[in-house]
Amino acid sequence: MKFATWNVNSLTVRLPQVIDWLAANPVDALVLQETKMTDDKFPTMEIGAAGYQVQWFGQKTYNGVALISKTPATDVVKNITGFADDQARLIAGTVNGIRVIGGYFPNGQALDSDKFVYKMAWLDGLRAWLANELKAHEKLVIMGDFNIAPEDRDVHDPAAWEGMTHVSPQERAHFQGLLDLGLVDAYRLFEQPPKSFSWWDYRMLGFQKNKGLRIDHILVSNALKGSVTACVIDRQMRKNPQPSDHAPVIVTIA
DNA sequence: ATGTCGCGTGTGACGCGA
């Protein structure tokens, strides 16, 4: 089985790339972030025509997530149960007996921002809910744009990022807290090229200079850990004429 | 270091978020 995550930075703009990508990468499930559209605008027909099922949850202008799958997702949940949120950031469903969760974690903007307070609260809410999800679903995958670079090796220039969001001790403690629930970072189960990133700023030739961060992650539950055979970042998609600032990440489970 | 995108407003430059 293959599962993937991709922050598309507007599904309106990126839909043709998503359709092409699915044709080239026939995954069992793909979660999208930053669809940036209300539910009435969601391109269900086009995704259906590509041979996929889809569940979606969006809002105007910002955020928005979707769960695309070969077989229909069941027991679908939108946002974190028990955490009141007016932003569309999470979708979960069961696909082929595996609980699949797609999340667009808050950015946080700056450490002294109200948005950072929200990010911390969202992460607290996620951890509490995820603990219950893991009790109910031994086989679980949570993936998405975490907006956290877990370690310095996930940052192109750790010194330049000191004092910024995505790399702070608080955020990294939250990432570790998720792992402590019984999850593992699938990408780090394998030897990977140094300076492997999943996001590059559109500005300042970020991609061309490989000035990026690894902030898009796939965490798998301990019950699945032994079956993971590969995890890769599809950097090629960042070379498209009109790319998202994020590349897809794909995990293969035997 | 903030040079790029995408969106919404409201017709076109600008503010916002990333």
XYZ file of C-alpha atoms (C1' of nucleotides) in Angstrom:
272
model
C 0.000 0.000 0.000
C 1.020 3.563 -0.612
C -0.077 6.671 1.249
C 0.920 10.227 0.439
C 0.579 13.805 1.595
C 0.812 17.016 -0.376
C 0.275 20.648 0.546
C -0.981 21.956 -2.804
C -1.299 25.664 -1.932
C -4.671 26.091 -3.675
C -6.385 23.115 -5.260
C -7.953 25.471 -7.806
C -4.505 26.143 -9.240
C -2.980 22.711 -8.616
C -5.863 20.390 -9.619
C -4.320 19.446 -12.999
C -1.069 18.554 -11.236
C -2.933 16.484 -8.643
C -4.750 14.543 -11.382
C -1.483 13.981 -13.275
C 0.317 13.009 -10.089
C -2.337 10.433 -9.178
C -2.074 8.903 -12.647
C 1.708 8.585 -12.255
C 1.511 7.585 -8.566
C -1.470 5.279 -8.003
C -1.629 5.556 -4.216
C -4.232 4.036 -1.906
C -4.721 7.407 -0.222
C -3.522 10.966 -0.714
C -4.205 13.750 1.760
C -4.142 17.340 0.587
C -3.618 20.529 2.555
C -4.331 24.171 1.759
C -7.084 23.454 -0.729
C -8.227 27.049 -0.064
C -11.818 26.571 -1.145
C -15.308 26.256 0.291
C -16.930 22.819 0.126
C -19.313 23.815 -2.681
C -16.332 24.591 -4.936
C -14.545 21.276 -4.377
C -13.738 19.444 -7.658
C -15.412 16.121 -6.788
C -16.238 15.339 -10.437
C -12.658 15.666 -11.671
C -11.256 13.528 -8.862
C -14.010 10.963 -9.382
C -13.240 10.881 -13.109
C -9.637 10.100 -12.201
C -10.892 6.960 -10.474
C -10.715 8.107 -6.860
C -13.054 8.582 -3.933
C -12.750 11.782 -1.938
C -13.763 13.370 1.336
C -13.184 17.081 1.803
C -13.435 19.846 4.349
C -12.638 23.429 3.500
C -13.294 27.105 3.997
C -12.869 30.339 2.104
C -9.347 31.582 1.256
C -7.333 29.656 3.844
C -6.612 26.112 5.027
C -8.796 23.267 3.755
C -7.998 19.543 3.627
C -9.055 16.494 1.622
C -8.728 12.712 1.788
C -8.518 11.065 -1.628
C -8.618 7.266 -1.701
C -8.999 4.325 -4.080
C -11.623 2.685 -1.893
C -14.152 4.765 0.047
C -13.040 6.118 3.419
C -15.311 5.218 6.318
C -15.855 6.769 9.750
C -14.825 10.172 8.440
C -14.036 12.856 11.007
C -13.478 16.533 10.255
C -11.221 18.507 12.598
C -10.117 17.423 16.053
C -12.950 15.998 18.140
C -12.916 17.829 21.461
C -11.031 20.877 20.162
C -13.257 23.747 19.062
C -11.768 25.165 15.864
C -13.127 27.577 13.261
C -10.370 26.626 10.811
C -10.563 23.573 8.502
C -7.328 21.733 9.254
C -7.854 18.001 9.673
C -9.657 15.091 8.076
C -9.580 11.433 9.063
C -11.031 8.251 7.648
C -10.481 4.514 7.588
C -9.077 3.174 4.309
C -8.372 -0.551 3.793
C -8.504 -1.089 7.549
C -5.972 1.628 8.263
C -6.869 4.849 10.041
C -5.620 7.678 7.804
C -5.361 11.206 9.177
C -4.443 14.265 7.123
C -3.577 17.487 8.906
C -2.640 21.032 8.056
C -0.954 22.080 11.283
C -1.001 25.803 12.141
C 1.981 27.831 10.944
C 2.306 29.946 14.085
C 3.776 32.968 12.278
C 6.115 34.086 15.113
C 6.913 32.888 18.614
C 5.299 35.978 20.197
C 2.191 35.822 18.031
C -1.385 34.938 18.988
C -1.138 32.482 16.118
C 1.632 30.664 17.982
C -0.600 30.376 21.047
C -3.215 28.846 18.756
C -0.618 26.471 17.296
C 0.291 25.210 20.771
C -3.367 24.772 21.735
C -4.082 22.943 18.458
C -1.155 20.599 19.092
C -2.390 19.937 22.646
C -5.832 19.127 21.264
C -4.358 16.902 18.573
C -2.308 14.883 21.031
C -5.286 14.255 23.332
C -7.527 13.172 20.456
C -4.819 11.137 18.736
C -4.200 9.115 21.906
C -7.815 7.939 21.678
C -7.600 7.313 17.933
C -4.602 5.067 18.532
C -6.499 3.109 21.162
C -9.315 2.540 18.657
C -7.087 1.956 15.613
C -3.884 -0.024 16.038
C -2.941 0.587 12.390
C -2.793 4.353 11.940
C -1.038 6.835 9.683
C -1.020 10.579 10.360
C 0.448 12.736 7.658
C 0.402 16.291 6.426
C 2.044 19.663 6.667
C 3.128 19.685 10.312
C 4.846 23.081 10.045
C 7.516 21.651 12.354
C 11.079 20.719 11.379
C 11.808 18.016 13.976
C 15.605 18.258 14.009
C 18.374 20.580 12.868
C 19.148 18.235 9.982
C 15.663 19.073 8.690
C 16.653 22.744 8.336
C 18.895 24.152 5.584
C 20.494 26.687 7.936
C 19.680 26.074 11.614
C 21.489 29.242 12.725
C 19.392 31.392 10.394
C 16.195 29.802 11.731
C 17.017 30.225 15.407
C 14.217 32.092 17.171
C 11.739 31.360 14.391
C 8.683 29.132 14.331
C 8.901 25.582 12.939
C 12.165 24.883 14.807
C 11.474 26.066 18.375
C 11.975 23.723 21.347
C 8.250 24.007 22.124
C 7.234 22.815 18.661
C 9.840 20.060 18.633
C 8.616 18.896 22.053
C 5.132 18.617 20.580
C 6.465 16.575 17.663
C 8.230 14.272 20.112
C 5.031 14.111 22.141
C 3.238 12.704 19.113
C 5.962 10.088 18.621
C 5.657 9.188 22.312
C 2.048 8.147 21.691
C 3.441 5.206 19.725
C 4.285 6.649 16.303
C 7.425 6.752 14.202
C 8.636 9.213 11.540
C 8.533 6.969 8.444
C 11.101 9.071 6.582
C 13.730 8.407 9.244
C 13.267 4.640 9.115
C 15.563 4.741 6.088
C 18.878 6.207 5.102
C 18.108 9.463 3.290
C 20.148 12.006 1.357
C 21.502 14.848 3.497
C 19.626 18.126 3.187
C 16.323 16.432 2.384
C 13.494 18.961 2.504
C 9.802 19.037 1.606
C 9.172 22.792 1.481
C 11.112 25.638 -0.084
C 10.189 29.337 0.083
C 9.015 30.705 -3.254
C 11.234 33.713 -2.578
C 14.974 34.071 -2.907
C 15.362 31.064 -5.214
C 14.675 28.785 -2.272
C 14.295 25.600 -4.302
C 17.152 26.298 -6.695
C 19.463 26.846 -3.722
C 17.847 23.994 -1.744
C 17.100 26.371 1.123
C 14.245 24.416 2.597
C 12.735 22.653 5.570
C 11.409 19.142 6.087
C 8.013 19.957 7.573
C 5.738 17.519 5.697
C 5.684 14.239 7.548
C 4.216 10.755 7.633
C 4.020 9.159 11.070
C 2.999 5.511 11.303
C 1.853 3.597 14.376
C 4.123 0.988 15.933
C 1.847 -1.758 14.569
C 2.741 -0.659 11.019
C 6.372 0.251 11.589
C 7.755 -3.167 10.665
C 5.858 -3.188 7.360
C 7.130 0.146 6.043
C 9.425 -0.518 3.079
C 10.074 3.002 1.743
C 9.461 6.696 2.324
C 10.403 9.328 -0.232
C 9.937 13.003 -1.034
C 8.892 13.677 -4.624
C 11.121 16.698 -5.270
C 10.329 16.491 -8.975
C 6.939 18.143 -8.418
C 8.660 21.277 -7.141
C 10.236 21.653 -10.609
C 6.883 22.097 -12.348
C 6.192 25.353 -14.206
C 3.627 26.382 -11.572
C 4.651 24.408 -8.496
C 3.290 24.318 -4.992
C 5.914 25.414 -2.500
C 5.662 21.885 -1.009
C 6.584 18.512 -2.506
C 4.562 15.329 -1.949
C 5.807 12.717 0.534
C 5.000 9.039 -0.082
C 5.205 6.005 2.183
C 5.069 2.379 1.052
C 3.717 -0.252 3.434
C 3.981 -3.942 2.599
C 17.367 39.971 3.250
C 11.450 39.086 2.540
C 13.137 39.498 -4.065
C 7.031 34.775 -4.602
C 2.753 33.012 -4.671
C -2.522 32.823 -4.096
C -6.741 34.940 -2.518
C -10.252 38.563 -1.983
C -11.699 42.889 -2.939
C -13.873 44.843 -6.743
C -11.326 45.871 -11.579
C -6.579 46.913 -10.318
C -3.172 47.859 -6.734
C -2.962 46.288 -2.146
C -3.236 43.743 2.336
C -2.884 39.368 4.262
C -1.017 34.731 5.126
C 2.441 31.602 4.149
